[in-house]
Coordinates of C-alpha atoms in Angstrom, one line a residue:
X1 CA -8.8 -18.3 23.0
X2 CA -5.4 -20.0 22.1
X3 CA -4.5 -23.7 22.9
X4 CA -0.9 -23.9 23.5
X5 CA 0.1 -27.5 24.0
X6 CA 3.2 -29.9 24.2
X7 CA 2.5 -33.6 23.2
X8 CA 4.9 -36.4 23.9
X9 CA 4.8 -40.0 22.7
X10 CA 5.2 -42.3 25.7
X11 CA 6.5 -45.8 26.3
X12 CA 4.0 -48.4 27.6
X13 CA 5.9 -48.1 31.0
X14 CA 3.7 -45.2 31.6
X15 CA 1.1 -47.7 32.7
X16 CA 3.2 -48.4 35.9
X17 CA 3.3 -44.9 36.7
X18 CA -0.6 -44.6 36.3
X19 CA -1.0 -47.8 38.7
X20 CA 1.8 -46.5 41.2
X21 CA -0.1 -43.0 41.7
X22 CA -3.7 -44.4 41.5
X23 CA -4.5 -41.9 39.0
X24 CA -8.4 -41.6 38.2
X25 CA -9.7 -42.9 35.0
X26 CA -11.8 -40.6 32.6
X27 CA -13.5 -42.3 29.7
X28 CA -13.4 -40.2 26.5
X29 CA -15.2 -40.9 23.2
X30 CA -14.7 -38.3 20.5
X31 CA -15.4 -38.0 16.9
X32 CA -15.1 -35.2 14.1
X33 CA -17.4 -33.7 11.6
X34 CA -14.9 -31.5 9.9
X35 CA -11.4 -32.1 9.1
X36 CA -9.1 -30.1 7.0
X37 CA -5.3 -29.3 7.2
X38 CA -6.1 -26.1 9.3
X39 CA -9.5 -26.8 10.9
X40 CA -11.0 -29.5 13.0
X41 CA -14.5 -29.7 14.5
X42 CA -14.6 -32.2 17.4
X43 CA -17.4 -33.5 19.7
X44 CA -16.4 -35.1 22.7
X45 CA -18.0 -37.1 25.6
X46 CA -15.8 -37.2 28.7
X47 CA -17.5 -39.3 31.5
X48 CA -20.9 -37.5 31.7
X49 CA -20.1 -34.2 29.9
X50 CA -20.3 -33.4 26.4
X51 CA -18.4 -30.7 24.4
X52 CA -18.1 -29.1 20.9
X53 CA -14.8 -27.9 20.1
X54 CA -13.4 -25.9 17.0
X55 CA -9.6 -25.8 16.6
X56 CA -7.9 -23.7 13.9
X57 CA -4.3 -23.9 12.9
X58 CA -1.2 -26.2 13.1
X59 CA 1.7 -26.8 15.2
X60 CA 1.7 -26.3 19.0
X61 CA -0.3 -23.2 19.2
X62 CA -3.8 -23.1 17.7
X63 CA -7.1 -21.3 18.1
X64 CA -9.6 -23.0 20.2
X65 CA -13.4 -22.4 20.9
X66 CA -15.0 -24.9 23.2
X67 CA -18.7 -25.0 24.5
X68 CA -20.5 -27.6 26.5
X69 CA -23.5 -29.2 24.8
X70 CA -26.2 -31.7 25.5
X71 CA -26.0 -35.5 25.2
X72 CA -28.9 -35.2 22.6
X73 CA -26.9 -32.9 20.4
X74 CA -23.7 -35.1 20.9
X75 CA -25.7 -38.1 19.6
X76 CA -27.3 -36.1 16.7
X77 CA -23.8 -35.0 15.5
X78 CA -22.8 -38.7 15.7
X79 CA -24.6 -39.2 12.5
X80 CA -22.1 -37.0 10.7
X81 CA -19.1 -38.6 12.3
X82 CA -16.0 -38.8 9.9
X83 CA -14.7 -42.4 9.8
X84 CA -14.8 -44.0 13.5
X85 CA -14.8 -42.3 16.8
X86 CA -11.8 -42.3 18.8
X87 CA -12.0 -43.8 22.2
X88 CA -9.3 -43.4 24.9
X89 CA -9.0 -43.4 28.8
X90 CA -7.4 -40.1 30.2
X91 CA -5.6 -39.8 33.4
X92 CA -5.0 -36.3 34.8
X93 CA -2.6 -35.1 37.5
X94 CA -0.9 -32.1 38.9
X95 CA 3.0 -31.8 39.4
X96 CA 4.9 -28.7 40.5
X97 CA 2.0 -26.5 39.5
X98 CA 1.3 -28.0 36.0
X99 CA -1.7 -30.2 35.0
X100 CA -0.6 -33.2 32.9
X101 CA -3.0 -35.5 30.9
X102 CA -2.0 -39.1 29.9
X103 CA -4.1 -40.6 27.2
X104 CA -4.3 -44.4 26.7
X105 CA -5.9 -45.0 23.3
X106 CA -8.3 -48.0 22.6
X107 CA -9.6 -49.9 19.7
X108 CA -7.7 -49.2 16.4
X109 CA -5.2 -47.1 18.3
X110 CA -4.6 -49.4 21.2
X111 CA -1.0 -49.4 22.3
X112 CA -0.6 -45.7 21.7
X113 CA 0.1 -43.5 24.8
X114 CA 0.3 -39.6 24.6
X115 CA 1.1 -37.1 27.2
X116 CA -0.5 -33.5 26.8
X117 CA 0.5 -30.5 28.8
X118 CA -1.2 -26.9 28.2
X119 CA 0.5 -23.6 28.5
X120 CA -0.7 -20.0 29.0
X121 CA 1.8 -18.7 26.6
X122 CA 4.5 -19.5 24.1
X123 CA 7.1 -18.3 26.5
X124 CA 6.0 -20.8 29.0
X125 CA 6.0 -23.5 26.3
X126 CA 9.5 -22.8 25.4
X127 CA 10.9 -22.6 28.8
X128 CA 9.2 -26.1 29.8
X129 CA 11.3 -29.0 30.8
X130 CA 10.1 -32.6 31.4
X131 CA 10.2 -33.4 35.1
X132 CA 12.4 -36.4 35.9
X133 CA 9.4 -38.7 37.0
X134 CA 8.3 -38.4 33.3
X135 CA 11.5 -38.4 31.2
X136 CA 12.2 -42.1 31.4
X137 CA 8.7 -42.8 29.9
X138 CA 9.0 -40.4 26.9
X139 CA 10.1 -41.6 23.5
X140 CA 9.8 -38.1 21.7
X141 CA 8.2 -34.6 21.6
X142 CA 5.5 -34.7 18.9
X143 CA 4.2 -31.3 19.5
X144 CA 5.0 -30.2 15.8
X145 CA 4.1 -33.6 14.3
X146 CA 0.9 -33.3 12.7
X147 CA 0.4 -37.0 12.3
X148 CA -0.1 -37.2 16.1
X149 CA -3.0 -34.9 16.0
X150 CA -6.2 -36.7 16.9
X151 CA -8.0 -35.4 13.6
X152 CA -5.1 -36.8 11.5
X153 CA -5.1 -40.1 13.4
X154 CA -8.8 -40.4 12.4
X155 CA -8.0 -40.0 8.8
X156 CA -4.7 -41.8 8.5
X157 CA -4.6 -44.2 11.5
X158 CA -1.7 -44.8 13.7
X159 CA 1.3 -42.6 13.0
X160 CA 4.7 -44.3 12.5
X161 CA 6.7 -44.0 15.9
X162 CA 10.4 -43.1 16.0
X163 CA 11.3 -46.4 17.6
X164 CA 9.8 -48.2 14.5
X165 CA 11.8 -46.3 12.0
X166 CA 14.9 -46.6 14.1
X167 CA 14.3 -50.4 14.1
X168 CA 14.1 -50.4 10.2
X169 CA 17.5 -48.5 9.9
X170 CA 19.1 -51.2 12.2
X171 CA 17.5 -53.9 10.1
X172 CA 18.9 -52.4 6.8
X173 CA 22.3 -52.0 8.2
X174 CA 22.5 -55.8 8.4
X175 CA 21.6 -56.5 4.7
X176 CA 23.8 -57.3 1.7
X177 CA 23.2 -55.7 -1.8
X178 CA 20.7 -58.4 -2.9
X179 CA 18.8 -58.1 0.3
X180 CA 18.7 -54.3 0.1
X181 CA 17.4 -54.4 -3.5
X182 CA 14.7 -56.9 -2.4
X183 CA 13.6 -54.8 0.7
X184 CA 10.2 -53.0 0.3
X185 CA 9.2 -50.2 2.9
X186 CA 6.5 -50.9 5.3
X187 CA 3.6 -48.4 5.6
X188 CA 5.1 -45.1 6.9
X189 CA 4.6 -41.4 6.8
X190 CA 5.7 -39.6 3.5
X191 CA 9.1 -38.4 5.0
X192 CA 9.9 -41.5 7.0
X193 CA 9.3 -43.6 3.9
X194 CA 11.8 -41.3 1.9
X195 CA 14.2 -41.4 4.7
X196 CA 14.1 -45.2 4.6
X197 CA 14.4 -45.5 0.8
X198 CA 17.2 -43.0 0.6
X199 CA 19.1 -44.7 3.4
X200 CA 18.7 -48.0 1.7
X201 CA 20.2 -46.5 -1.6
X202 CA 23.0 -45.0 0.4
X203 CA 24.0 -48.2 1.7
X204 CA 24.0 -49.8 -1.7
X205 CA 26.2 -46.9 -2.9
X206 CA 28.8 -47.6 -0.3
X207 CA 28.8 -51.3 -0.9
X208 CA 29.4 -50.7 -4.7
X209 CA 31.9 -48.1 -3.7
X210 CA 34.0 -50.8 -1.9
X211 CA 33.7 -53.2 -4.8
X212 CA 34.8 -50.5 -7.4
X213 CA 38.0 -49.8 -5.4
X214 CA 38.8 -53.6 -5.1
X215 CA 37.8 -54.9 -8.5
X216 CA 37.4 -52.0 -11.2
X217 CA 34.4 -53.9 -12.7
X218 CA 32.2 -52.2 -15.1
X219 CA 28.9 -53.7 -13.5
X220 CA 29.9 -52.3 -10.1
X221 CA 30.3 -48.8 -11.5
X222 CA 27.1 -49.1 -13.3
X223 CA 25.4 -50.1 -10.2
X224 CA 27.1 -47.4 -8.2
X225 CA 25.7 -44.9 -10.8
X226 CA 22.2 -46.3 -10.9
X227 CA 21.7 -46.0 -7.0
X228 CA 22.9 -42.3 -7.1
X229 CA 20.5 -41.8 -10.1
X230 CA 17.7 -43.5 -8.0
X231 CA 18.5 -41.3 -4.9
X232 CA 18.5 -38.0 -7.1
X233 CA 15.1 -39.3 -8.6
X234 CA 13.5 -39.8 -5.3
X235 CA 14.9 -36.5 -4.1
X236 CA 13.6 -34.6 -7.0
X237 CA 10.2 -36.3 -7.3
X238 CA 9.5 -35.9 -3.7
X239 CA 11.3 -32.5 -3.2
X240 CA 8.4 -30.8 -1.6
X241 CA 8.9 -33.1 1.5
X242 CA 12.4 -31.8 2.2
X243 CA 13.6 -28.6 3.7
X244 CA 15.2 -26.7 1.0
X245 CA 18.7 -26.3 2.4
X246 CA 19.2 -30.1 3.0
X247 CA 17.6 -30.9 -0.4
X248 CA 20.1 -28.7 -2.2
X249 CA 22.9 -30.1 -0.2
X250 CA 21.9 -33.7 -0.8
X251 CA 21.3 -33.3 -4.5
X252 CA 24.4 -31.3 -5.4
X253 CA 26.7 -33.6 -3.8
X254 CA 25.1 -36.8 -5.3
X255 CA 25.1 -35.0 -8.7
X256 CA 28.8 -34.1 -8.2
X257 CA 29.9 -37.7 -7.4
X258 CA 28.0 -39.1 -10.4
X259 CA 29.4 -36.5 -12.8
X260 CA 32.9 -37.5 -11.9
X261 CA 32.2 -41.0 -13.1
X262 CA 30.8 -39.9 -16.5
X263 CA 34.0 -40.0 -18.6
X264 CA 34.8 -43.7 -17.7
X265 CA 31.3 -44.6 -18.7
X266 CA 31.9 -42.8 -21.9
X267 CA 35.0 -44.8 -22.6
X268 CA 33.1 -47.9 -21.9
X269 CA 30.5 -46.9 -24.6
X270 CA 33.3 -46.2 -27.1
X271 CA 35.0 -49.5 -26.3
X272 CA 31.8 -51.5 -26.7
X273 CA 31.1 -49.8 -30.1
X274 CA 34.6 -50.5 -31.3
X275 CA 34.1 -54.2 -30.7
X276 CA 31.6 -54.1 -33.7
X277 CA 34.6 -53.4 -36.1
X278 CA 35.8 -56.5 -37.9
X279 CA 39.5 -55.5 -37.5
X280 CA 41.8 -55.4 -34.6
X281 CA 42.7 -51.7 -33.7
X282 CA 45.5 -52.3 -31.1
X283 CA 46.5 -48.6 -30.9
X284 CA 42.8 -47.5 -30.1
X285 CA 42.4 -50.2 -27.6
X286 CA 45.7 -49.6 -25.9
X287 CA 44.8 -45.7 -25.9
X288 CA 41.3 -46.5 -24.3
X289 CA 42.8 -48.9 -21.8
X290 CA 45.2 -46.3 -20.7
X291 CA 42.5 -43.6 -20.4
X292 CA 40.3 -46.0 -18.4
X293 CA 43.1 -46.7 -16.0
X294 CA 43.6 -42.9 -15.6
X295 CA 39.8 -42.5 -14.9
X296 CA 39.9 -45.4 -12.5
X297 CA 42.6 -43.9 -10.6
X298 CA 40.6 -40.5 -10.6
X299 CA 37.4 -42.3 -9.4
X300 CA 39.3 -44.3 -6.6
X301 CA 40.6 -40.9 -5.3
X302 CA 37.3 -39.6 -5.2
X303 CA 35.8 -42.6 -3.4
X304 CA 38.7 -42.8 -1.0
X305 CA 38.6 -38.8 -0.5
X306 CA 37.5 -36.9 2.7
X307 CA 34.8 -35.0 0.8
X308 CA 32.9 -38.3 -0.1
X309 CA 33.4 -39.8 3.2
X310 CA 32.2 -36.6 5.0
X311 CA 29.3 -36.2 2.8
X312 CA 27.8 -39.8 3.2
X313 CA 28.4 -39.7 7.0
X314 CA 26.4 -36.4 7.2
X315 CA 23.7 -37.6 4.7
X316 CA 23.1 -41.0 6.6
X317 CA 23.1 -39.2 10.0
X318 CA 20.4 -36.7 8.6
X319 CA 18.3 -39.7 7.3
X320 CA 18.5 -41.6 10.5
X321 CA 18.2 -39.0 13.1
X322 CA 14.8 -37.6 12.1
X323 CA 16.1 -33.9 11.6
X324 CA 14.2 -33.7 8.2
X325 CA 10.8 -34.0 10.1
X326 CA 8.5 -30.9 10.0
X327 CA 4.9 -30.4 10.8
X328 CA 4.0 -30.6 7.1
X329 CA 5.9 -33.6 5.9
X330 CA 5.0 -36.1 8.5
X331 CA 1.3 -36.3 7.9
X332 CA -0.7 -38.9 6.1
X333 CA 0.7 -42.0 4.4
X334 CA 3.3 -42.7 1.7
X335 CA 0.6 -44.6 -0.3
X336 CA -1.4 -41.5 -1.0
X337 CA 1.7 -39.3 -1.6
X338 CA 3.5 -41.7 -3.8
X339 CA 0.2 -42.2 -5.9
X340 CA 0.0 -38.5 -6.4
X341 CA 3.7 -38.2 -7.4
X342 CA 3.5 -41.2 -9.9
X343 CA 0.3 -39.9 -11.5
X344 CA 1.8 -36.4 -12.0
X345 CA 5.1 -38.0 -13.5
X346 CA 3.0 -40.2 -15.8
X347 CA 0.9 -37.2 -17.0
X348 CA 4.2 -35.2 -17.5
X349 CA 5.5 -38.2 -19.7
X350 CA 2.2 -38.0 -21.8
X351 CA 2.6 -34.1 -22.4
X352 CA 6.2 -34.7 -23.4
X353 CA 5.3 -37.3 -26.0
X354 CA 2.4 -34.9 -27.2
X355 CA 5.0 -32.2 -27.7
X356 CA 7.3 -34.7 -29.4
X357 CA 4.8 -35.7 -32.0
X358 CA 4.1 -32.0 -32.9
X359 CA 7.8 -31.2 -33.2
X360 CA 10.5 -33.9 -33.1
X361 CA 13.7 -33.3 -31.5
X362 CA 16.3 -35.6 -30.0
X363 CA 16.6 -33.5 -26.9
X364 CA 12.9 -33.9 -26.2
X365 CA 13.2 -37.7 -26.7
X366 CA 16.0 -37.9 -24.2
X367 CA 14.0 -36.1 -21.5
X368 CA 11.2 -38.6 -22.1
X369 CA 13.8 -41.4 -21.6
X370 CA 14.9 -39.9 -18.5
X371 CA 11.3 -39.4 -17.2
X372 CA 10.5 -43.1 -18.2
X373 CA 13.5 -44.3 -15.9
X374 CA 12.2 -42.2 -13.1
X375 CA 8.7 -43.7 -13.5
X376 CA 10.2 -47.3 -13.4
X377 CA 12.3 -46.5 -10.3
X378 CA 9.2 -45.2 -8.5
X379 CA 6.9 -48.2 -9.7
X380 CA 9.7 -50.7 -8.5
X381 CA 10.0 -49.1 -5.2
X382 CA 6.2 -48.9 -4.5
X383 CA 4.9 -52.0 -6.3
X384 CA 3.9 -53.8 -3.0
X385 CA 1.7 -50.9 -2.0
X386 CA -0.2 -50.8 -5.3
X387 CA -0.5 -54.6 -6.0
X388 CA 2.5 -56.3 -7.2
X389 CA 1.0 -58.2 -10.1
X390 CA -0.5 -55.1 -11.7
X391 CA 2.6 -53.1 -11.1
X392 CA 4.9 -55.9 -12.5
X393 CA 3.1 -55.6 -15.9
X394 CA 3.6 -51.8 -15.9
X395 CA 7.2 -52.3 -15.1
X396 CA 7.7 -54.9 -17.8
X397 CA 6.2 -52.7 -20.4
X398 CA 8.1 -49.7 -19.3
X399 CA 11.4 -51.7 -19.3
X400 CA 10.9 -52.7 -23.0
X401 CA 10.3 -49.0 -23.9
X402 CA 13.1 -47.8 -21.8
X403 CA 15.5 -50.3 -23.3
X404 CA 14.4 -49.3 -26.9
X405 CA 14.8 -45.5 -25.9
X406 CA 18.3 -46.4 -24.3
X407 CA 19.4 -48.1 -27.3
X408 CA 18.4 -45.1 -29.4
X409 CA 20.1 -42.8 -27.0
X410 CA 23.3 -44.9 -27.1
X411 CA 23.4 -44.5 -30.9
X412 CA 23.1 -40.7 -30.5
X413 CA 25.9 -40.8 -27.8
X414 CA 28.1 -43.2 -29.7
X415 CA 28.1 -41.0 -32.6
X416 CA 29.1 -37.8 -30.7
X417 CA 31.7 -39.7 -28.5
X418 CA 33.4 -41.5 -31.5
X419 CA 33.4 -38.3 -33.5
X420 CA 35.1 -36.4 -30.5
X421 CA 37.4 -39.4 -29.9
X422 CA 38.8 -39.7 -33.5
X423 CA 38.9 -35.9 -33.8
X424 CA 41.2 -35.7 -30.8
X425 CA 43.3 -38.7 -31.5
X426 CA 43.5 -38.7 -35.3
X427 CA 47.3 -37.8 -35.5
X428 CA 48.2 -41.2 -33.8
X429 CA 45.5 -43.4 -35.3
X430 CA 46.1 -44.8 -38.8
X431 CA 43.1 -44.5 -41.3
X432 CA 41.2 -42.8 -38.7
X433 CA 38.7 -41.1 -41.0
X434 CA 38.0 -44.3 -42.9
X435 CA 37.5 -46.1 -39.6
X436 CA 35.3 -43.4 -38.2
X437 CA 33.1 -43.2 -41.4
X438 CA 32.5 -47.0 -41.3
X439 CA 31.5 -46.9 -37.6
X440 CA 29.2 -44.0 -38.1
X441 CA 27.7 -45.4 -41.0
X442 CA 26.7 -48.6 -39.0
X443 CA 25.5 -46.3 -36.2
X444 CA 23.4 -44.3 -38.7
X445 CA 21.5 -47.4 -39.8
X446 CA 20.8 -48.4 -36.4
X447 CA 19.7 -45.0 -35.4
X448 CA 17.0 -44.8 -37.9
X449 CA 15.6 -48.3 -37.3
X450 CA 15.4 -47.5 -33.5
X451 CA 13.8 -44.2 -34.0
X452 CA 10.9 -45.7 -36.0
X453 CA 10.4 -48.4 -33.3
X454 CA 10.6 -45.7 -30.6
X455 CA 7.9 -43.5 -32.1
X456 CA 5.6 -46.4 -32.6
X457 CA 6.1 -47.6 -28.9
X458 CA 5.6 -44.2 -27.4
X459 CA 2.2 -43.7 -29.3
X460 CA 1.1 -46.9 -27.6
X461 CA 2.3 -46.0 -24.2
X462 CA 0.3 -42.8 -24.5
X463 CA -2.8 -44.7 -25.5
X464 CA -2.6 -47.2 -22.6
X465 CA -4.8 -46.7 -19.6
X466 CA -2.7 -46.0 -16.5
X467 CA -4.3 -46.9 -13.2
X468 CA -2.9 -47.3 -9.5

């Protein structure tokens, strides 16, 4: 037969209703001998009766087969119990022709209160409305939240409640940039952890946005770009957690805003490289200064524009309101999911290094650099989960390699940018060809030296044992 059930997370105020109504208590002890994403085999003692139940499926409607068994069989199967048995008190009552069950969990799950109502059909399930007497005690409907299924609580402990996550968002809203960078997420479900991390990054993006408009400082723009890059990294590496439509909307807009700052960043790179020339080149500096002013104006218009404002309003609202939650992405813990993602990314980097060693190509090296950057972002964000001391060493080694790869990449970009700059401006720059050759000669020397170092460091990175 089918079990069609609504499940609600309750406030502790439900205890007063139980007392007022004088509801009878039923003691339940239950355990599982089989738990998979789609199957659970449960043994339950309710007062003096014993049951074996097999449930198949996910969500609000599942196949269920239940039979009463002997106390002896119950006790024998207890030997095969997965983790600890679940203990709770159940209070049942009828209201307007429907039977309601309130579960007050004990032991490790103490403080968790759940309301359950069964229905004869999905039509009745969908038409159901909570009676007023219960509404004020309800936090949220968790019928489709797999983390609130008893079998998943056995495996992953108490699920995160909406009120907990809401409190985290309120806390983040009060922090400055330094405090946001230092904030580490608590133990959450995978999607809730990503919601909090992305919201944290979004607050930093908006704080740096204000500073860019006020001060036109290179470092503010740099940090603005870093936090967009971090946001895109976490979206991409955890893309399986997000509904496709929302993922595409978030990623496309963040990419678009970052792209609009690229040219100003390129001008900063050219300007930095020109400082290494021993002569003053007023015309070039003046020209770059003017181009930077134009780009700053363009960036200011983007940051003050309605498209930017609308996106971040929609983005933050989606992250805070829990509209991203599905029955698939809200089960388990971020620890397990993050470990799998980081290991997969590390393995991918090793494969890329192998390919680079077989056939060197600057584009391949650039892809490794980007992947290394992503790995560092993930390690930094989850270091408190896997042990700060161990992860700090990994991060430090990764930073050194990433800096080396970044310096090499800069020489590649500087060569291209300088060549393009001189080609488009040669008519009004005196001795442009001689100046370009001198700059490129210096860049080529640095390029060769850095490449040898990078190859050596990458080989060592590949040989290093990586454990979480």
